[in-house]
mmCIF file of C-alpha atoms and ligand atoms in Angstrom:
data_model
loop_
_atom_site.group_PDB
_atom_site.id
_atom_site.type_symbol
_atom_site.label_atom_id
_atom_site.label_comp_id
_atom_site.label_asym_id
_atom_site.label_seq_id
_atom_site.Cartn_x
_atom_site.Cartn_y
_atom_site.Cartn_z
ATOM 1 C CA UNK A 1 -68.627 -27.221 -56.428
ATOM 2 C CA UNK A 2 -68.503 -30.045 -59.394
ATOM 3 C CA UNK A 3 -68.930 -26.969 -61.645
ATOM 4 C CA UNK A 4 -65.998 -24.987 -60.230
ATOM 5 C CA UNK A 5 -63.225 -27.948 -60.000
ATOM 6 C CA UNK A 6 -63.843 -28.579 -63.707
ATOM 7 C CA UNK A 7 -62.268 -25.033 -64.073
ATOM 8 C CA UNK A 8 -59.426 -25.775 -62.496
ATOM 9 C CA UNK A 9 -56.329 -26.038 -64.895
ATOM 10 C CA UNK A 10 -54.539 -29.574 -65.534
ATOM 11 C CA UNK A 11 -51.051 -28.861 -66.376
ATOM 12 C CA UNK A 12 -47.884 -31.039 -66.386
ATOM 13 C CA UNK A 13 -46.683 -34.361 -67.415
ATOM 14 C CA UNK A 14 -47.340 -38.561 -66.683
ATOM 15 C CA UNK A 15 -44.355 -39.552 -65.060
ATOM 16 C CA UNK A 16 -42.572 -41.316 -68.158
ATOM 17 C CA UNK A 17 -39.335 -42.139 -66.090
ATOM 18 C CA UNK A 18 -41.184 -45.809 -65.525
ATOM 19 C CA UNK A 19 -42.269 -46.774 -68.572
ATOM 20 C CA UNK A 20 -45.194 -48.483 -67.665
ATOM 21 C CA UNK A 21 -46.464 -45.383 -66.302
ATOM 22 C CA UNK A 22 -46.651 -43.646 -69.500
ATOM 23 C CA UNK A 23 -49.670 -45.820 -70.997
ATOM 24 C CA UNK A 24 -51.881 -44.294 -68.322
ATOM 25 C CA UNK A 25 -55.283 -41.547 -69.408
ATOM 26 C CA UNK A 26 -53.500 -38.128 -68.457
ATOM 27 C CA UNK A 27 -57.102 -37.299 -68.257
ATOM 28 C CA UNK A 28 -58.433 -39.474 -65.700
ATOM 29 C CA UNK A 29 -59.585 -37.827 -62.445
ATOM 30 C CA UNK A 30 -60.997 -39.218 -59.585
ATOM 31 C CA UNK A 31 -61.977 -38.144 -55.648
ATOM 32 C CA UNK A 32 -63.779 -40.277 -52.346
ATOM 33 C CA UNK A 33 -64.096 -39.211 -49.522
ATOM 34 C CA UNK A 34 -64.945 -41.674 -46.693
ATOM 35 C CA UNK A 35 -65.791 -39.861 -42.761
ATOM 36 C CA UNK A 36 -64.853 -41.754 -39.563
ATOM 37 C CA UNK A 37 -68.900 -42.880 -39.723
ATOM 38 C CA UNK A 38 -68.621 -44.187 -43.414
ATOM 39 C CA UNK A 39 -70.232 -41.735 -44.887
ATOM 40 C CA UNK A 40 -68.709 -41.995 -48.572
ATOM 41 C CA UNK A 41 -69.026 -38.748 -51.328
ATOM 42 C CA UNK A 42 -66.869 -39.459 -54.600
ATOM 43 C CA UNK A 43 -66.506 -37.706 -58.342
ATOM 44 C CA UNK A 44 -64.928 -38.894 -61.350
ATOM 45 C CA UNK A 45 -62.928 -42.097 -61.997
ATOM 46 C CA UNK A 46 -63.356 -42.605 -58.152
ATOM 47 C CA UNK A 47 -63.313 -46.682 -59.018
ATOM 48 C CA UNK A 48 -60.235 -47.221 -61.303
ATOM 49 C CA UNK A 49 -57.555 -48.647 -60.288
ATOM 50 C CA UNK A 50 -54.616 -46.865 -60.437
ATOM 51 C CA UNK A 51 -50.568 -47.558 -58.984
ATOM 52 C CA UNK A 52 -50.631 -45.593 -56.109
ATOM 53 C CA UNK A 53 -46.806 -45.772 -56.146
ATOM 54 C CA UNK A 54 -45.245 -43.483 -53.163
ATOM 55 C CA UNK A 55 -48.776 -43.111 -51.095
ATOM 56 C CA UNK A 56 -47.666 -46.857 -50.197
ATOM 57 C CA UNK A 57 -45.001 -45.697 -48.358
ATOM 58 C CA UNK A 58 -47.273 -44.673 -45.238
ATOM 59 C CA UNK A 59 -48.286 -48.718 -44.765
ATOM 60 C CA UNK A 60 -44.130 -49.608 -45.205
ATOM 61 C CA UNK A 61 -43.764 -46.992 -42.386
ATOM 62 C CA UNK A 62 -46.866 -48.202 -40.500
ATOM 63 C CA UNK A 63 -45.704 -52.245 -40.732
ATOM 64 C CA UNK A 64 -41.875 -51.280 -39.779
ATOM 65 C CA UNK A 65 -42.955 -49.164 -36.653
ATOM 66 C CA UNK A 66 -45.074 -51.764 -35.676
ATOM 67 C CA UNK A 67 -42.130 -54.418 -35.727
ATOM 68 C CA UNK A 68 -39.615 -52.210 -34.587
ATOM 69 C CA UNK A 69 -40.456 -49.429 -32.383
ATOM 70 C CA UNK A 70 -38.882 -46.753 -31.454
ATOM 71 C CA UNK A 71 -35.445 -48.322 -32.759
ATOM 72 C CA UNK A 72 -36.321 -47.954 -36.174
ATOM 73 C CA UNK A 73 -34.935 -44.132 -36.098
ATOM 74 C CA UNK A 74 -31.497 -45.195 -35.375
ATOM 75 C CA UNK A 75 -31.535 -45.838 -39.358
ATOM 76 C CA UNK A 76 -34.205 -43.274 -40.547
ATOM 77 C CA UNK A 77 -35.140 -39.460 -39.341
ATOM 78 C CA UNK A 78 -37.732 -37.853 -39.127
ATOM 79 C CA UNK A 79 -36.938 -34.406 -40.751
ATOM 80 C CA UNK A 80 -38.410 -32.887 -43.710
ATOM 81 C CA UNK A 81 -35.423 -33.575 -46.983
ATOM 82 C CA UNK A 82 -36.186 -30.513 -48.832
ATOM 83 C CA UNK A 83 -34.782 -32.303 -51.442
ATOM 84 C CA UNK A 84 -36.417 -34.508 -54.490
ATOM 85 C CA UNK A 85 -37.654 -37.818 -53.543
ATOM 86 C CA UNK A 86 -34.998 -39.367 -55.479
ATOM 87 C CA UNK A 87 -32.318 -37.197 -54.443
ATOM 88 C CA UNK A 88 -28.641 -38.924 -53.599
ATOM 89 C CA UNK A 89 -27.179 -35.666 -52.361
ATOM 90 C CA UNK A 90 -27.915 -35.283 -48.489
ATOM 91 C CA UNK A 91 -27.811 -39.095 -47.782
ATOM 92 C CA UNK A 92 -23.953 -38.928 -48.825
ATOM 93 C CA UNK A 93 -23.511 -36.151 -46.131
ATOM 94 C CA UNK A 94 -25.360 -37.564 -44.084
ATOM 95 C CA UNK A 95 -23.833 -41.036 -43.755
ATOM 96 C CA UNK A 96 -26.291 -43.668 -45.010
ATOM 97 C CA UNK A 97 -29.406 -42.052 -43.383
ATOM 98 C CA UNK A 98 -32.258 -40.933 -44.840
ATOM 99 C CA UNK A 99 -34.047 -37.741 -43.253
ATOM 100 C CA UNK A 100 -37.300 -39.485 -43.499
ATOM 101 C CA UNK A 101 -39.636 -42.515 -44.377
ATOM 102 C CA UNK A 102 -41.300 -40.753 -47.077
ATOM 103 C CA UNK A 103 -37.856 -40.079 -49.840
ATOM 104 C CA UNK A 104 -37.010 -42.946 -51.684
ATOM 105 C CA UNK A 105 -33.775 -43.839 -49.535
ATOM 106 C CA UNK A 106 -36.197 -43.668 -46.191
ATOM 107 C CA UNK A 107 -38.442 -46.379 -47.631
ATOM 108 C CA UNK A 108 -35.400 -48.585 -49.273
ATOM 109 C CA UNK A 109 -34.514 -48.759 -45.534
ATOM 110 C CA UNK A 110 -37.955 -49.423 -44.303
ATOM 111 C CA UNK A 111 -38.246 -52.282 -46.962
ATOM 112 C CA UNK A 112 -34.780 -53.950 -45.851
ATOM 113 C CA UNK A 113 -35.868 -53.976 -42.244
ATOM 114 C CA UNK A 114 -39.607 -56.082 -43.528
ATOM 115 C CA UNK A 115 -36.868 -58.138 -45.226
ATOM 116 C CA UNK A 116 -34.729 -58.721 -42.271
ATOM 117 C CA UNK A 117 -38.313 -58.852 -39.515
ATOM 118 C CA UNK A 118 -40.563 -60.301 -42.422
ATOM 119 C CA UNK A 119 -39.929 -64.606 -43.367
ATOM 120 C CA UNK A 120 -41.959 -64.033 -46.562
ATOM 121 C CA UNK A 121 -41.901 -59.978 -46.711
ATOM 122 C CA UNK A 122 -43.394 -59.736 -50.161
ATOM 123 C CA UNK A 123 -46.642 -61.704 -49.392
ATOM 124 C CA UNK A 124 -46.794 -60.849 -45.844
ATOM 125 C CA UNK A 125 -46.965 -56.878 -46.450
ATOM 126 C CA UNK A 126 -50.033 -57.627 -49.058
ATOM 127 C CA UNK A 127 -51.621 -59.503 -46.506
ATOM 128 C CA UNK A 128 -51.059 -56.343 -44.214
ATOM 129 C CA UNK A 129 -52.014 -53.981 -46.338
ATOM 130 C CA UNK A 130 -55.382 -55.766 -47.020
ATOM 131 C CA UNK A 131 -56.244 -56.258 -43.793
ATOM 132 C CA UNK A 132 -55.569 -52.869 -42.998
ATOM 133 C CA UNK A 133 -57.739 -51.662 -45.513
ATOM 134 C CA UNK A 134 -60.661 -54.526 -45.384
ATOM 135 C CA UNK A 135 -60.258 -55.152 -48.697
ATOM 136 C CA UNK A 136 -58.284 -58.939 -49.726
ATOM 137 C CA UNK A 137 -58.629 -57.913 -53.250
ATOM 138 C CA UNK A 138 -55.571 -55.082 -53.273
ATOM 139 C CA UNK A 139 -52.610 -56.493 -55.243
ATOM 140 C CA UNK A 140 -49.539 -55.505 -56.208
ATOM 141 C CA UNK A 141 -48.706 -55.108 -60.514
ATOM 142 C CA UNK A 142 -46.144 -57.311 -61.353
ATOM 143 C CA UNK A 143 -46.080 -55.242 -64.485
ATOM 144 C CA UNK A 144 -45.197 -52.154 -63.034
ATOM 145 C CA UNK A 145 -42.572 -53.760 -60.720
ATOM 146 C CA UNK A 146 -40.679 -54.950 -63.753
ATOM 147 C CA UNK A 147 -40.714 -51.717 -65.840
ATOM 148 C CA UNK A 148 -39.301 -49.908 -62.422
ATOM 149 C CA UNK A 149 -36.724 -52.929 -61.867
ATOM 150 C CA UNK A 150 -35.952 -52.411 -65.432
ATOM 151 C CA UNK A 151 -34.964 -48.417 -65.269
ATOM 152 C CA UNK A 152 -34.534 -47.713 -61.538
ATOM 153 C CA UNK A 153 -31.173 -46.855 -61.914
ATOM 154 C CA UNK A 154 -31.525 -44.016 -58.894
ATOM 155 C CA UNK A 155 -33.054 -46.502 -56.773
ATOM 156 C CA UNK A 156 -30.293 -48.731 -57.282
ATOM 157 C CA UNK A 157 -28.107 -45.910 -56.437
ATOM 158 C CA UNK A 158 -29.306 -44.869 -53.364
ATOM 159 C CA UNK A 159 -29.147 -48.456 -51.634
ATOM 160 C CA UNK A 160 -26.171 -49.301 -52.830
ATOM 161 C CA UNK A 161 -25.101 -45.933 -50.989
ATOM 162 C CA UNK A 162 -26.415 -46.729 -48.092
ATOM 163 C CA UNK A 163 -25.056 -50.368 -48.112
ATOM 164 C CA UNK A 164 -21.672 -48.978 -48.392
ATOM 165 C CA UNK A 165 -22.481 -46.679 -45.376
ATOM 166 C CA UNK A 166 -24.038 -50.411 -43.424
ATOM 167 C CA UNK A 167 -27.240 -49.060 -43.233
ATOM 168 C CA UNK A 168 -28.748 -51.726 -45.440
ATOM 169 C CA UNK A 169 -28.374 -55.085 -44.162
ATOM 170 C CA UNK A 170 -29.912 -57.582 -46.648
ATOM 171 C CA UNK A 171 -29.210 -58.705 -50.168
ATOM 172 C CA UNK A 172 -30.068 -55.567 -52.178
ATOM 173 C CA UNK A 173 -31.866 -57.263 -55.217
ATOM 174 C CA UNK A 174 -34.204 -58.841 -52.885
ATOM 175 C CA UNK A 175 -34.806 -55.155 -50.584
ATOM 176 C CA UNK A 176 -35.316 -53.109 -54.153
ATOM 177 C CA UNK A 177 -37.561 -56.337 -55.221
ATOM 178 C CA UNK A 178 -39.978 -55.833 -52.589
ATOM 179 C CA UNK A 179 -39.791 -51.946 -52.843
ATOM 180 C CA UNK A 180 -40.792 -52.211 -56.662
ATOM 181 C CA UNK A 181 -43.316 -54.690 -55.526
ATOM 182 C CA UNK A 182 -44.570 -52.246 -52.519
ATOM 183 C CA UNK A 183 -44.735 -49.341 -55.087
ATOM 184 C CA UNK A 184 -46.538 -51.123 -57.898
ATOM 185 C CA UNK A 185 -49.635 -51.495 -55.720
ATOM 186 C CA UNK A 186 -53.209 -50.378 -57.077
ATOM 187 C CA UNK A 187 -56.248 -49.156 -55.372
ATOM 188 C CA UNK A 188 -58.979 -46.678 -56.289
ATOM 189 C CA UNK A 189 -59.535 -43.556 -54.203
ATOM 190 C CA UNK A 190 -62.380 -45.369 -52.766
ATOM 191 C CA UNK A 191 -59.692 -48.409 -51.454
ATOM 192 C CA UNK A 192 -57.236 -45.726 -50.321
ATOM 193 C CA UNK A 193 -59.582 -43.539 -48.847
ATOM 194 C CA UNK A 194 -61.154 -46.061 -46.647
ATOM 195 C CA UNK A 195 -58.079 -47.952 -46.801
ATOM 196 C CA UNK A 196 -56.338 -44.922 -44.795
ATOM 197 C CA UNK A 197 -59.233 -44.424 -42.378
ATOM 198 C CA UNK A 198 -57.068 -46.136 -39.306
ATOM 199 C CA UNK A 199 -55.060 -42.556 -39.539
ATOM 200 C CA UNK A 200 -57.878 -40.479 -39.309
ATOM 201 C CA UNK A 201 -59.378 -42.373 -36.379
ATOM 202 C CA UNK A 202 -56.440 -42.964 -34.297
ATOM 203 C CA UNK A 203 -55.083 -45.547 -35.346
ATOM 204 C CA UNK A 204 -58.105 -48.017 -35.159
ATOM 205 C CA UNK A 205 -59.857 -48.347 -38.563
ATOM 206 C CA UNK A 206 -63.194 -47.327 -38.128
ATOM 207 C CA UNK A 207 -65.028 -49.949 -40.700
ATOM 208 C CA UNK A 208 -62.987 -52.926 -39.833
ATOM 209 C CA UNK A 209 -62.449 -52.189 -35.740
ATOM 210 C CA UNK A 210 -59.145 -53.465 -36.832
ATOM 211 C CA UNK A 211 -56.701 -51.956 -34.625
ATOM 212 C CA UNK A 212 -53.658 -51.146 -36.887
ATOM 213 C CA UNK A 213 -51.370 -48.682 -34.708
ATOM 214 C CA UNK A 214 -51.221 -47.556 -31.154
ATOM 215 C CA UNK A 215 -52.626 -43.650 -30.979
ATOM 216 C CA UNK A 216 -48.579 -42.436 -30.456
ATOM 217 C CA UNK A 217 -48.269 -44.037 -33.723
ATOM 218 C CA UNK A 218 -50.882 -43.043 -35.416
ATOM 219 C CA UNK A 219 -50.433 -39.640 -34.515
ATOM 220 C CA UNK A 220 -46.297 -39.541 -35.766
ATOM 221 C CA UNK A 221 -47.454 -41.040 -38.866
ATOM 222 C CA UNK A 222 -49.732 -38.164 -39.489
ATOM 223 C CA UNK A 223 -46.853 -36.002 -38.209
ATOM 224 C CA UNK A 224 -44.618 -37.009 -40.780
ATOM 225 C CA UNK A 225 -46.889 -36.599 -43.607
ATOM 226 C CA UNK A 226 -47.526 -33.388 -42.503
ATOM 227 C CA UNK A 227 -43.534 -32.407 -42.580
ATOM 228 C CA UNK A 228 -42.775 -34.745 -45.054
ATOM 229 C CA UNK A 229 -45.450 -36.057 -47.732
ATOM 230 C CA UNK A 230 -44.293 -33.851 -50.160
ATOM 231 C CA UNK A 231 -40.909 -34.003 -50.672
ATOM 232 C CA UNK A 232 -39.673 -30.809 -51.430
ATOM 233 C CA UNK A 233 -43.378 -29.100 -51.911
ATOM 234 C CA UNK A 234 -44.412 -30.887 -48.016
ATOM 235 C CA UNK A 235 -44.506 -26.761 -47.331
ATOM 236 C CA UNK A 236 -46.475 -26.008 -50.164
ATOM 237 C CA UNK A 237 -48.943 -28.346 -49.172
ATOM 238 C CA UNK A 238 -49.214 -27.648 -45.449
ATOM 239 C CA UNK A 239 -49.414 -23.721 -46.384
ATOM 240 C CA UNK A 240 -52.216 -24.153 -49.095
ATOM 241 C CA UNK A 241 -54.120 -27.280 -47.990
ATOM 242 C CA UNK A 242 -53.573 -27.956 -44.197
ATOM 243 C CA UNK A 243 -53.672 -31.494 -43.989
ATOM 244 C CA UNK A 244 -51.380 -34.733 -43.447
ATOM 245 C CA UNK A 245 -50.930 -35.902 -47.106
ATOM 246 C CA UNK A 246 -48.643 -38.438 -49.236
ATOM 247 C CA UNK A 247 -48.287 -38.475 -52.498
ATOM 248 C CA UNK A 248 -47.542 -40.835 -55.469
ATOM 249 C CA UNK A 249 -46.045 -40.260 -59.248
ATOM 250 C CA UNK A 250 -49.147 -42.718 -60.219
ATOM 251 C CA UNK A 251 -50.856 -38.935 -59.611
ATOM 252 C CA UNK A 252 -52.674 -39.963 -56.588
ATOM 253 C CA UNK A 253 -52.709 -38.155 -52.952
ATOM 254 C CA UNK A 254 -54.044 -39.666 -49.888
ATOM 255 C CA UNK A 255 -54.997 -36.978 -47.023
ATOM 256 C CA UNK A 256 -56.035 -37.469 -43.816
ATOM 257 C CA UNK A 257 -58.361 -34.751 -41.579
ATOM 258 C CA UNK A 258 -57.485 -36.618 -38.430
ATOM 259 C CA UNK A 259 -60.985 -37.272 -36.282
ATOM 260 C CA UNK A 260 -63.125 -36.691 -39.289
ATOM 261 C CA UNK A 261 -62.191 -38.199 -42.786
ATOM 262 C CA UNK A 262 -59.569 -39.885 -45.011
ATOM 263 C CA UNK A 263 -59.630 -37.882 -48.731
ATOM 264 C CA UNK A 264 -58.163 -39.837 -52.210
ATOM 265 C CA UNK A 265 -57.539 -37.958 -55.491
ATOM 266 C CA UNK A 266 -56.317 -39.006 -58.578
ATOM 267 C CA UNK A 267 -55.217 -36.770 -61.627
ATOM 268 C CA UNK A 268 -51.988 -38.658 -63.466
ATOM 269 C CA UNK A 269 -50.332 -35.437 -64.544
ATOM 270 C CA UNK A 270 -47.153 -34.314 -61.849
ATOM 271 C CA UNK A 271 -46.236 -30.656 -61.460
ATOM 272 C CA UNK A 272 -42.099 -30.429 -61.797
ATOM 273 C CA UNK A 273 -41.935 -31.727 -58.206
ATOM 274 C CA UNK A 274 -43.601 -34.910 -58.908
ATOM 275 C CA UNK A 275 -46.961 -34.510 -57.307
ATOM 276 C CA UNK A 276 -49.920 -34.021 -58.931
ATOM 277 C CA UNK A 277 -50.869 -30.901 -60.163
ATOM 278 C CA UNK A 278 -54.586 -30.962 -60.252
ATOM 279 C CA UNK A 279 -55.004 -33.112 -56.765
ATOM 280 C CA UNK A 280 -53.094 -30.735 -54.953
ATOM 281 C CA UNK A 281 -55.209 -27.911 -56.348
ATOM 282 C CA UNK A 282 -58.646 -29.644 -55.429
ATOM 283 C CA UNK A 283 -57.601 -30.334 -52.297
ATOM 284 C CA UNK A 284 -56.816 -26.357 -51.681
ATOM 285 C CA UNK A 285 -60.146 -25.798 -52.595
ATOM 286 C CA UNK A 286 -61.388 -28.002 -50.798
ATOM 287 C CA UNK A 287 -60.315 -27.319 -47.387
ATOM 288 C CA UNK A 288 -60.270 -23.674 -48.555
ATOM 289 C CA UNK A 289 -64.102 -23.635 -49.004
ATOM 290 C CA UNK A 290 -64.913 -25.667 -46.486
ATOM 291 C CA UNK A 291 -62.365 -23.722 -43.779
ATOM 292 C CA UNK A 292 -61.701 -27.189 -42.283
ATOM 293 C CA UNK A 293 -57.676 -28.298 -41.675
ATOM 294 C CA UNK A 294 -55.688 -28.951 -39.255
ATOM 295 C CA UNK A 295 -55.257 -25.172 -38.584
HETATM 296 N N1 LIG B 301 -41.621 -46.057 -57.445
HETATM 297 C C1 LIG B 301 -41.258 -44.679 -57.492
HETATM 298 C C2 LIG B 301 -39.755 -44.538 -57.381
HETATM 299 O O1 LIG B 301 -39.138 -45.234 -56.640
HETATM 300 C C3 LIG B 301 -41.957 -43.957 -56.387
HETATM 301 C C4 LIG B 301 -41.712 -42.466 -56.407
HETATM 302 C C5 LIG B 301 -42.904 -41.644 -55.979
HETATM 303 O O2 LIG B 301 -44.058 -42.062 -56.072
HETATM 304 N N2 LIG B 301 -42.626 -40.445 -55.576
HETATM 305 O O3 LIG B 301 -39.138 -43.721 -58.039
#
């Protein structure tokens, strides 16, 4: 198998739109895999660190459902956008909000309801996020915060959109502060892969016995990164890999084979719809060869 996936093509481009991004190895490639009984297989760069970006998204949606329930899709759907994951277009239309957790808009929302729920959002959502994944050395990048405060024009955008439309309630700097933060975050695939475990064992991480969800919730998560991990490629994936998923412009895509494993890969170069090229390809032959998906 090692032998085959170093056939397999890496086209595309770093995403250069945050700068910081750009200094990143376009060659680096890493995969772990971690099973629901800790059995661990990885390849490659497996233990770099790398700014997982948009795959942080699932633990925004995971801490907001948790505080909010079944309220929190009066302000956020649960429909796939079809649409880039910066895209403005639809959330004009359709008043202020977002078609899902997963776009941009979906997780400005998520990150002004931590603000309004949250009394120190920035440090409590760490804390959560290491907990949830047993590990109290994740961290956020204050680096790569700065370079995305410093250019995220679209970002800025889309909340100030939805402000107008009263579906963000808090002082925007300090909701697209905590977003940066949330999206500067960096793990290895080992850390997301057990990291993400809890979704792949409903809801209960399997390493920590840390229960992080209910099963409903763990289950809707899933559901949504099924419909909508992939912006406008979420088909794409489902048809050729088969498998909840989210992915990041830092390159990296966490997916989940609910009841067996949690799966990370990392290859920095995007395809034109900002997920990466090579990691969606691996994990088509992965689930190819080994006929195991959801399916
Ligand atoms: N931080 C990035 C942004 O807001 C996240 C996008 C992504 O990973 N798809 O543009």
């Amino acid at each position: 198998m090692v032998v085959e996936l170093r056939h397999i093509k890496d086209i595309g481009h770093v995403a250069s739109y945050i700068p910081e991004l750009r200094n990143v190895d376009p060659k680096k490639f890493g995969i772990h895999l971690t099973t629901i009984d800790n059995q661990n297989y990885s390849l490659g760069d497996s233990n770099d660190k790398f700014s997982i970006q948009s795959i942080s998204k699932v633990l925004t949606l995971a801490l907001a459902f948790e505080l909010e329930d079944e309220f929190l899709w009066e302000r956020v759907g649960v429909e796939p956008s079809g649409t880039p994951f910066n895209s403005l277009v639809q959330l004009e239309y359709e008043k202020g909000i977002p078609r899902n957790p997963f776009i941009n808009a979906g997780a400005l929302v998520l990150c002004d309801i931590l603000v309004s729920r949250l009394q120190h959002p920035k440090q409590e959502f760490i804390e959560f996020t290491r907990k949830v994944s047993g590990n109290p050395t994740i961290d956020y990048c204050p680096r790569v915060a700065e370079s995305e405060k410093l250019t995220g024009y679209t970002n800025a955008a889309l909340i100030n959109l939805m402000k107008a439309f009263g579906n963000i309630h808090n002082d925007i700097e300090t909701v697209l502060d905590l977003y940066f933060h949330i999206c500067s975050i960096e793990m290895t695939c080992k850390e997301l892969a057990q990291g993400f475990l809890f979704l792949a064992a409903n809801g209960v991480h399997p390493l920590t016995h840390e229960r992080v969800v209910n099963v409903s919730k763990s289950k809707r998560i899933n559901a949504i990164m099924q419909l909508c991990g992939f912006y406008d490629e979420a088909g794409e994936f489902s048809f050729k890999v088969g498998l909840p998923g989210k992915s990041g412009v830092g390159g990296g895509i966490i997916a989940i084979y609910p009841g067996h494993y949690s799966i990370a890969v990392w290859s920095p170069k995007l395809n034109s719809k900002g997920n990466s090229y090579k990691g969606m390809k691996i994990l088509e032959f992965l689930t190819t060869r080994t006929k195991l998906s959801i399916f």
